[in-house]
Coordinates of C-alpha atoms and ligand atoms in Angstrom, one line a residue:
M1401 CA 116.5 -88.1 -5.3
S1402 CA 115.7 -86.2 -2.1
G1403 CA 117.2 -83.5 -0.6
R1404 CA 118.2 -80.8 -3.0
A1405 CA 119.8 -81.0 -6.7
L1406 CA 122.2 -79.1 -8.7
L1407 CA 122.3 -78.6 -12.7
V1408 CA 125.2 -78.8 -14.5
I1409 CA 125.7 -77.3 -17.9
N1410 CA 128.5 -77.5 -20.4
A1411 CA 126.7 -75.2 -23.5
G1412 CA 128.6 -75.1 -26.6
S1413 CA 127.9 -73.7 -30.4
S1414 CA 125.0 -76.5 -31.0
S1415 CA 125.3 -78.6 -28.6
L1416 CA 124.1 -78.4 -24.6
K1417 CA 125.5 -80.7 -22.4
F1418 CA 123.6 -81.2 -18.7
S1419 CA 124.0 -83.1 -15.9
V1420 CA 121.7 -83.4 -12.8
F1421 CA 123.4 -84.2 -9.1
R1422 CA 121.9 -85.4 -6.3
D1423 CA 123.1 -83.4 -3.0
D1424 CA 122.3 -84.8 0.1
G1425 CA 124.8 -82.6 1.9
Q1426 CA 127.2 -85.6 3.0
G1427 CA 130.0 -86.2 0.4
D1428 CA 130.4 -85.2 -2.9
P1429 CA 127.3 -84.7 -5.2
A1430 CA 126.1 -87.6 -6.9
A1431 CA 125.6 -87.8 -10.5
A1432 CA 121.7 -88.7 -11.1
I1433 CA 121.2 -88.0 -14.6
N1434 CA 123.5 -87.3 -18.0
G1435 CA 122.5 -85.8 -21.3
Q1436 CA 122.5 -83.6 -23.9
I1437 CA 120.6 -81.6 -26.4
S1438 CA 122.4 -81.4 -29.9
G1439 CA 121.6 -79.9 -33.3
I1440 CA 120.4 -76.6 -31.5
G1441 CA 119.9 -74.3 -34.4
T1442 CA 119.0 -76.7 -36.7
T1443 CA 116.9 -80.4 -35.7
P1444 CA 117.5 -80.5 -32.2
V1445 CA 117.5 -84.0 -30.6
F1446 CA 117.1 -84.5 -26.7
E1447 CA 118.6 -87.2 -25.0
A1448 CA 119.1 -88.1 -21.1
K1449 CA 120.7 -90.8 -19.4
D1450 CA 120.9 -92.5 -15.7
A1451 CA 123.6 -92.6 -13.8
K1452 CA 124.3 -96.1 -15.4
R1453 CA 124.1 -94.8 -18.4
A1454 CA 120.9 -96.5 -19.6
P1455 CA 118.8 -94.5 -21.5
L1456 CA 115.8 -92.4 -20.0
A1457 CA 114.4 -90.0 -22.7
T1458 CA 114.9 -89.2 -25.9
R1459 CA 112.9 -86.5 -27.8
S1460 CA 113.9 -85.0 -31.3
W1461 CA 112.0 -82.0 -33.2
T1462 CA 111.8 -81.5 -36.8
G1463 CA 112.9 -77.7 -38.6
G1464 CA 109.9 -75.8 -38.3
E1465 CA 108.5 -76.9 -34.7
A1466 CA 112.0 -76.5 -33.5
P1467 CA 112.3 -74.3 -30.4
D1468 CA 114.5 -71.6 -29.7
R1469 CA 117.2 -72.0 -27.2
A1470 CA 115.9 -70.4 -24.7
G1471 CA 112.5 -72.9 -25.7
L1472 CA 114.9 -75.6 -25.6
L1473 CA 116.0 -75.3 -21.6
R1474 CA 112.6 -74.7 -20.7
F1475 CA 111.6 -78.0 -22.0
L1476 CA 115.1 -79.7 -19.9
L1477 CA 114.0 -77.8 -16.9
D1478 CA 110.3 -78.9 -17.1
W1479 CA 112.2 -82.2 -17.8
I1480 CA 114.3 -82.4 -15.1
E1481 CA 111.5 -81.0 -13.2
E1482 CA 109.6 -84.2 -13.6
H1483 CA 112.3 -86.0 -12.8
L1484 CA 113.8 -85.2 -9.4
D1485 CA 112.0 -87.8 -7.8
G1486 CA 111.1 -85.5 -4.4
A1487 CA 114.1 -83.5 -4.8
T1488 CA 114.3 -79.5 -5.0
L1489 CA 116.3 -77.9 -8.1
A1490 CA 118.7 -75.6 -5.8
A1491 CA 120.7 -73.6 -8.3
A1492 CA 122.1 -74.1 -12.0
G1493 CA 126.7 -74.1 -12.5
H1494 CA 127.5 -73.4 -15.9
R1495 CA 131.1 -74.2 -17.3
V1496 CA 132.4 -70.9 -18.7
V1497 CA 135.2 -70.6 -20.6
H1498 CA 136.7 -67.4 -20.1
G1499 CA 136.8 -65.7 -16.5
G1500 CA 139.5 -62.6 -17.9
T1501 CA 141.9 -61.8 -15.2
R1502 CA 138.7 -60.8 -12.7
Y1503 CA 137.5 -63.7 -12.1
A1504 CA 140.1 -66.5 -9.9
A1505 CA 137.0 -68.6 -8.4
P1506 CA 133.8 -69.1 -9.3
V1507 CA 131.2 -66.6 -9.4
R1508 CA 126.7 -66.4 -8.5
L1509 CA 125.7 -64.5 -11.7
T1510 CA 124.1 -61.2 -12.1
P1511 CA 122.9 -58.5 -14.7
E1512 CA 126.4 -57.4 -13.7
V1513 CA 128.8 -60.3 -14.0
M1514 CA 127.1 -61.0 -17.2
D1515 CA 127.7 -57.7 -18.4
E1516 CA 131.5 -58.5 -17.5
L1517 CA 131.5 -61.7 -18.8
E1518 CA 130.4 -60.1 -21.8
G1519 CA 133.4 -58.1 -22.2
F1520 CA 135.3 -61.3 -22.7
V1521 CA 133.7 -62.9 -25.6
P1522 CA 136.6 -61.3 -27.8
L1523 CA 139.1 -63.2 -26.1
A1524 CA 136.9 -66.4 -26.8
P1525 CA 134.8 -65.4 -29.8
L1526 CA 133.9 -69.3 -30.4
H1527 CA 132.6 -70.5 -27.1
Q1528 CA 131.9 -67.5 -24.8
P1529 CA 129.1 -66.2 -26.8
H1530 CA 127.4 -69.8 -26.2
N1531 CA 128.3 -70.4 -22.5
L1532 CA 126.5 -66.8 -21.7
A1533 CA 123.5 -67.5 -24.4
A1534 CA 122.7 -70.9 -22.1
I1535 CA 122.9 -68.8 -18.4
R1536 CA 120.6 -65.7 -20.7
A1537 CA 117.8 -68.4 -22.1
L1538 CA 117.8 -70.3 -18.5
A1539 CA 117.6 -67.0 -16.5
E1540 CA 114.6 -65.8 -18.8
A1541 CA 113.0 -69.5 -18.9
H1542 CA 113.9 -69.6 -14.6
P1543 CA 114.5 -66.2 -13.2
E1544 CA 114.3 -67.5 -9.5
L1545 CA 116.9 -69.9 -10.2
V1546 CA 120.4 -69.4 -8.6
Q1547 CA 123.0 -69.7 -11.6
V1548 CA 126.9 -69.5 -10.8
A1549 CA 129.6 -69.7 -13.4
C1550 CA 132.8 -71.6 -13.3
F1551 CA 135.5 -70.7 -15.6
D1552 CA 138.2 -72.6 -17.3
T1553 CA 140.7 -70.3 -16.8
A1554 CA 140.2 -69.7 -12.9
F1555 CA 142.4 -72.3 -11.7
H1556 CA 145.4 -70.6 -13.5
R1557 CA 145.2 -67.1 -12.3
G1558 CA 147.7 -67.4 -9.5
Q1559 CA 150.0 -68.5 -11.7
P1560 CA 153.6 -66.8 -11.2
W1561 CA 153.7 -63.7 -14.0
Q1562 CA 156.2 -64.8 -16.2
A1563 CA 154.0 -67.9 -17.0
Q1564 CA 150.9 -65.4 -17.5
T1565 CA 153.0 -62.7 -19.8
F1566 CA 154.1 -62.3 -23.5
A1567 CA 157.1 -60.7 -24.4
L1568 CA 155.0 -58.0 -26.1
P1569 CA 154.9 -54.0 -25.2
R1570 CA 153.4 -53.9 -21.9
E1571 CA 150.3 -51.9 -22.6
L1572 CA 149.1 -55.0 -24.8
T1573 CA 149.3 -57.2 -21.4
E1574 CA 147.7 -54.1 -19.3
E1575 CA 144.9 -54.8 -22.0
G1576 CA 144.5 -58.6 -21.7
V1577 CA 146.7 -59.8 -24.3
R1578 CA 148.4 -62.7 -22.5
R1579 CA 148.3 -66.2 -21.1
Y1580 CA 145.4 -67.6 -19.4
G1581 CA 145.4 -71.1 -20.0
F1582 CA 142.1 -73.4 -20.2
H1583 CA 140.7 -76.8 -18.9
G1584 CA 141.2 -75.4 -15.7
L1585 CA 138.3 -77.4 -14.1
S1586 CA 139.6 -80.7 -15.2
Y1587 CA 143.2 -80.0 -13.5
E1588 CA 141.0 -78.7 -10.5
Y1589 CA 139.4 -81.9 -10.5
I1590 CA 142.7 -84.0 -11.1
A1591 CA 144.8 -81.7 -7.7
R1592 CA 142.0 -82.6 -5.8
R1593 CA 141.7 -86.5 -6.9
L1594 CA 145.2 -87.0 -7.0
P1595 CA 146.2 -86.6 -3.3
Q1596 CA 143.3 -89.6 -2.5
I1597 CA 145.4 -91.6 -5.0
A1598 CA 148.8 -90.8 -3.9
P1599 CA 148.8 -88.9 -0.8
G1600 CA 152.7 -88.5 -1.1
L1601 CA 152.3 -86.3 -3.9
A1602 CA 149.9 -83.3 -2.2
D1603 CA 152.8 -81.2 -2.2
G1604 CA 154.4 -82.4 -5.3
R1605 CA 155.4 -81.5 -8.8
V1606 CA 153.1 -82.9 -11.0
V1607 CA 152.3 -82.6 -15.0
V1608 CA 149.1 -83.1 -16.0
A1609 CA 148.2 -83.7 -19.9
H1610 CA 144.4 -83.1 -20.5
L1611 CA 144.2 -85.4 -24.1
G1612 CA 140.8 -85.0 -25.6
S1613 CA 139.7 -83.4 -28.7
G1614 CA 141.0 -79.8 -27.4
A1615 CA 144.4 -81.0 -25.5
S1616 CA 146.8 -79.0 -23.5
M1617 CA 148.9 -79.6 -20.3
C1618 CA 149.5 -78.2 -16.7
A1619 CA 152.1 -77.9 -14.3
I1620 CA 151.1 -78.4 -10.8
H1621 CA 152.9 -78.0 -8.0
G1622 CA 151.1 -78.2 -4.0
G1623 CA 148.0 -78.5 -5.7
R1624 CA 148.1 -75.1 -7.5
S1625 CA 148.9 -74.2 -11.6
V1626 CA 152.3 -72.9 -12.0
D1627 CA 152.6 -73.2 -15.9
S1628 CA 150.2 -74.4 -18.6
T1629 CA 150.8 -75.4 -22.7
M1630 CA 147.2 -73.1 -23.6
G1631 CA 148.0 -69.0 -23.8
F1632 CA 145.4 -66.3 -24.8
T1633 CA 143.2 -69.1 -26.7
A1634 CA 142.8 -72.7 -26.6
L1635 CA 144.8 -72.9 -29.7
D1636 CA 148.2 -72.9 -28.0
G1637 CA 150.1 -76.3 -26.9
L1638 CA 149.8 -79.3 -27.8
P1639 CA 148.5 -80.1 -31.6
M1640 CA 144.7 -81.0 -31.0
G1641 CA 141.9 -82.9 -33.2
T1642 CA 141.6 -80.0 -35.6
R1643 CA 143.7 -77.2 -33.9
C1644 CA 147.7 -76.2 -34.9
G1645 CA 148.9 -76.1 -31.1
T1646 CA 152.1 -73.6 -31.0
I1647 CA 152.7 -72.1 -34.1
D1648 CA 155.4 -69.8 -35.1
P1649 CA 153.8 -65.9 -35.2
G1650 CA 155.2 -65.3 -38.0
V1651 CA 153.5 -68.3 -40.1
L1652 CA 150.1 -65.8 -39.3
I1653 CA 152.0 -63.2 -41.4
Y1654 CA 153.2 -65.6 -44.1
L1655 CA 149.6 -66.2 -44.7
M1656 CA 148.1 -63.1 -45.0
R1657 CA 150.9 -61.5 -46.7
E1658 CA 151.8 -64.3 -49.5
K1659 CA 148.2 -65.9 -49.2
G1660 CA 146.0 -63.3 -49.1
M1661 CA 144.0 -64.6 -46.0
D1662 CA 141.7 -62.7 -43.6
A1663 CA 141.2 -63.3 -39.5
G1664 CA 138.1 -65.4 -40.4
C1665 CA 140.4 -67.5 -43.2
I1666 CA 143.1 -68.1 -40.6
E1667 CA 140.5 -68.8 -37.9
R1668 CA 139.3 -71.5 -39.6
L1669 CA 142.4 -72.8 -41.1
L1670 CA 144.0 -73.1 -37.5
Y1671 CA 140.8 -74.4 -35.5
N1672 CA 139.2 -76.3 -37.8
R1673 CA 141.4 -77.9 -40.3
S1674 CA 145.0 -78.5 -38.4
G1675 CA 146.0 -80.5 -36.1
L1676 CA 145.4 -84.5 -36.3
L1677 CA 143.1 -83.8 -38.9
G1678 CA 145.6 -81.6 -41.1
V1679 CA 148.9 -83.9 -40.6
S1680 CA 147.1 -87.2 -41.5
G1681 CA 144.5 -85.7 -43.6
V1682 CA 142.6 -88.9 -42.2
S1683 CA 140.9 -88.0 -39.2
N1684 CA 140.6 -85.9 -36.3
D1685 CA 139.7 -89.0 -34.4
M1686 CA 142.8 -90.5 -32.4
R1687 CA 141.1 -94.0 -32.7
A1688 CA 140.8 -93.8 -36.0
L1689 CA 143.9 -92.7 -36.5
L1690 CA 145.8 -95.7 -34.8
E1691 CA 143.8 -98.1 -36.7
S1692 CA 144.9 -96.7 -39.8
I1693 CA 147.6 -97.9 -41.9
D1694 CA 148.1 -94.3 -43.5
P1695 CA 151.7 -93.2 -43.1
H1696 CA 150.3 -89.5 -42.5
A1697 CA 148.0 -91.1 -39.8
E1698 CA 151.4 -92.5 -38.0
Q1699 CA 152.7 -88.9 -38.5
A1700 CA 149.8 -87.3 -36.8
V1701 CA 150.4 -89.6 -33.9
E1702 CA 153.8 -89.3 -33.7
L1703 CA 153.6 -85.4 -34.0
F1704 CA 150.9 -85.6 -31.3
C1705 CA 153.4 -87.7 -28.3
F1706 CA 156.0 -86.0 -29.7
R1707 CA 155.0 -82.5 -28.8
I1708 CA 153.3 -83.8 -25.2
A1709 CA 157.0 -85.0 -24.5
K1710 CA 158.7 -82.2 -25.4
E1711 CA 155.9 -80.0 -23.2
T1712 CA 156.7 -82.7 -20.5
G1713 CA 160.2 -81.6 -20.2
A1714 CA 159.2 -77.6 -20.5
L1715 CA 156.4 -78.1 -17.8
A1716 CA 159.0 -79.9 -15.3
S1717 CA 161.3 -76.9 -15.8
S1718 CA 158.7 -74.8 -14.6
M1719 CA 158.4 -76.4 -11.2
G1720 CA 162.1 -77.3 -10.7
G1721 CA 161.7 -81.0 -11.5
I1722 CA 158.7 -83.6 -11.7
D1723 CA 157.1 -86.2 -9.1
A1724 CA 154.7 -87.3 -11.3
L1725 CA 153.1 -87.6 -14.6
V1726 CA 149.3 -87.9 -14.8
F1727 CA 147.2 -88.3 -18.0
T1728 CA 143.3 -87.8 -18.0
A1729 CA 140.5 -87.1 -20.7
G1730 CA 139.1 -89.2 -24.2
I1731 CA 142.4 -90.0 -25.3
G1732 CA 144.6 -89.7 -22.0
E1733 CA 142.0 -91.8 -20.2
R1734 CA 141.7 -94.6 -23.0
S1735 CA 144.5 -94.9 -25.5
A1736 CA 147.5 -97.1 -24.3
P1737 CA 149.6 -96.4 -27.5
V1738 CA 149.6 -92.8 -26.8
R1739 CA 150.6 -93.4 -23.2
A1740 CA 153.2 -96.0 -24.2
R1741 CA 154.6 -93.9 -26.6
V1742 CA 155.4 -90.6 -24.7
G1743 CA 156.4 -92.9 -21.5
D1744 CA 159.2 -94.1 -24.0
K1745 CA 159.9 -90.9 -25.3
L1746 CA 160.4 -89.7 -21.5
G1747 CA 162.9 -92.8 -21.0
W1748 CA 165.6 -90.0 -20.4
L1749 CA 163.4 -89.0 -17.2
G1750 CA 163.6 -92.5 -16.0
V1751 CA 159.7 -93.3 -17.1
A1752 CA 158.9 -96.9 -17.1
I1753 CA 155.7 -98.0 -18.3
D1754 CA 153.9 -101.4 -17.3
E1755 CA 152.6 -102.5 -20.1
E1756 CA 150.1 -105.2 -18.7
A1757 CA 149.6 -101.9 -16.5
N1758 CA 148.5 -99.5 -19.2
E1759 CA 147.1 -101.8 -21.5
A1760 CA 144.1 -102.3 -18.8
N1761 CA 144.0 -98.7 -17.9
R1762 CA 145.0 -99.4 -14.8
S1763 CA 145.4 -96.2 -12.2
C1764 CA 149.1 -96.6 -11.9
I1765 CA 150.6 -97.4 -15.1
S1766 CA 154.2 -96.8 -14.1
T1767 CA 156.8 -99.7 -13.3
P1768 CA 158.0 -99.8 -9.3
A1769 CA 161.5 -99.2 -10.8
S1770 CA 160.1 -96.1 -12.9
R1771 CA 161.6 -93.0 -11.4
I1772 CA 158.6 -90.7 -11.5
P1773 CA 154.8 -92.5 -11.0
V1774 CA 152.8 -92.2 -14.2
Y1775 CA 149.1 -92.4 -13.6
V1776 CA 145.5 -92.7 -15.6
I1777 CA 142.9 -90.4 -13.9
P1778 CA 139.4 -89.9 -15.5
T1779 CA 138.8 -86.3 -15.1
D1780 CA 135.2 -84.9 -13.7
E1781 CA 134.9 -81.5 -14.7
E1782 CA 130.8 -81.6 -13.9
L1783 CA 131.6 -83.0 -10.3
M1784 CA 134.0 -79.8 -10.1
I1785 CA 131.3 -77.4 -11.3
A1786 CA 128.4 -79.1 -8.7
L1787 CA 131.3 -79.1 -6.1
H1788 CA 131.6 -75.0 -6.5
T1789 CA 127.8 -74.3 -7.4
R1790 CA 127.3 -76.1 -4.0
N1791 CA 129.9 -74.0 -2.2
A1792 CA 128.3 -70.8 -4.1
L1793 CA 125.0 -71.6 -2.5
G1794 CA 126.2 -71.4 1.1
Ligands
ADP2539 P1 136.1 -83.4 -25.4 O1 137.6 -82.4 -25.7 O2 135.0 -83.4 -27.0 O3 135.5 -83.3 -24.0 P2 136.9 -86.1 -25.1 O4 138.1 -86.0 -23.7 O5 136.1 -86.9 -24.6 O6 136.8 -84.6 -25.9 O7 138.3 -86.7 -26.0 C1 137.7 -87.1 -27.5 C2 139.2 -87.7 -28.0 O8 139.1 -89.1 -27.3 C3 138.5 -88.5 -29.3 O9 139.2 -87.7 -30.3 C4 138.9 -89.5 -29.3 O10 139.9 -89.7 -30.8 C5 140.0 -90.0 -28.2 N1 139.2 -91.3 -27.6 C6 138.1 -92.2 -27.0 N2 138.4 -93.0 -27.0 C7 139.8 -93.4 -27.6 C8 140.5 -94.7 -27.5 N3 139.7 -95.7 -27.1 N4 141.8 -94.6 -27.9 C9 142.2 -93.4 -28.4 N5 141.7 -92.7 -28.0 C10 140.4 -92.5 -27.9

């Protein structure tokens, strides 16, 4: 690896995914190493693979000798430095879930910016603290390294006000109780990639379904987000692996009043015990549900597809029409049965899925007669972060 290298970090509560990109200044940075540290806080395991997914290294620690987060990042940086092959580590880019209303673009991290990002913790209590902890630990381990925050909310900041506003008293909206939208780095990548695949769609009205263990959808018009299914938190919109998606807020009042549930109890119910897992009682994993013969598993799949089709109609309405539909992320990229079922429900819109192309996960999975084309585009949030980090370096 010569030239410079960029480190990309996506830090969660107990795991930290990382990628090292080679950046020779020509074309997009290229991923050279991918890996993760799992079991942070208990028994950490480090794994790294090369660009062809061949294992490069593994290491594990048992309880007593396990380093803390800063120690693990120091280990990671030392390991990366040894595997840079002559390149210089120029910067680290982080996925940060919340940039509030302030950040519509990535930002170079300073103590002042960190203080501000700390203020968004109440808006994303399950993710933001871990994102920020990794930044702090990396700064401690490598103080002179440039660090850049790339926000999941930023791509949606340009949405019209109607799409960002709840019908609540104004003072709450002004305080920040509004629709932010998430998965922005994934949608931004798709908005950049789609015109390379279908040049005619550069100015088009496109509905993108990001279907992973977290799932959301976005209306993109002319490359910009105009509406999304996730709102104030990553709970809104589609049902997900374990999250409920859109729910009548009256249900929460009922749970508090009649079941005596407090905030923590409701949080665990809606984030961890609902969605595909809650409806099926079988699994949060789409593969397991598709293989199951349990009728509740079938109902969970049906509910998921029903809501995707329903939101497609809503998002198309936000754009005054629809010129293409795109599937991405784990389920969107790999689950032909889910795509086929959604396509079927959108028959009224003139969508026609080509069975063979769909089964083969081809890039275009609609028939020539389909009124709108349907695409499968693998997302690459890490590349988007690497690009932003390079731009921040100037
Ligand atoms: P995350 O949101 O954690 O990044 P991914 O985008 O990796 O998630 O998607 C994970 C989900 O993708 C899992 O819940 C799994 O059910 C689903 N998935 C992966 N491969 C397949 C497949 N071949 N068929 C159906 N679902 C799949």
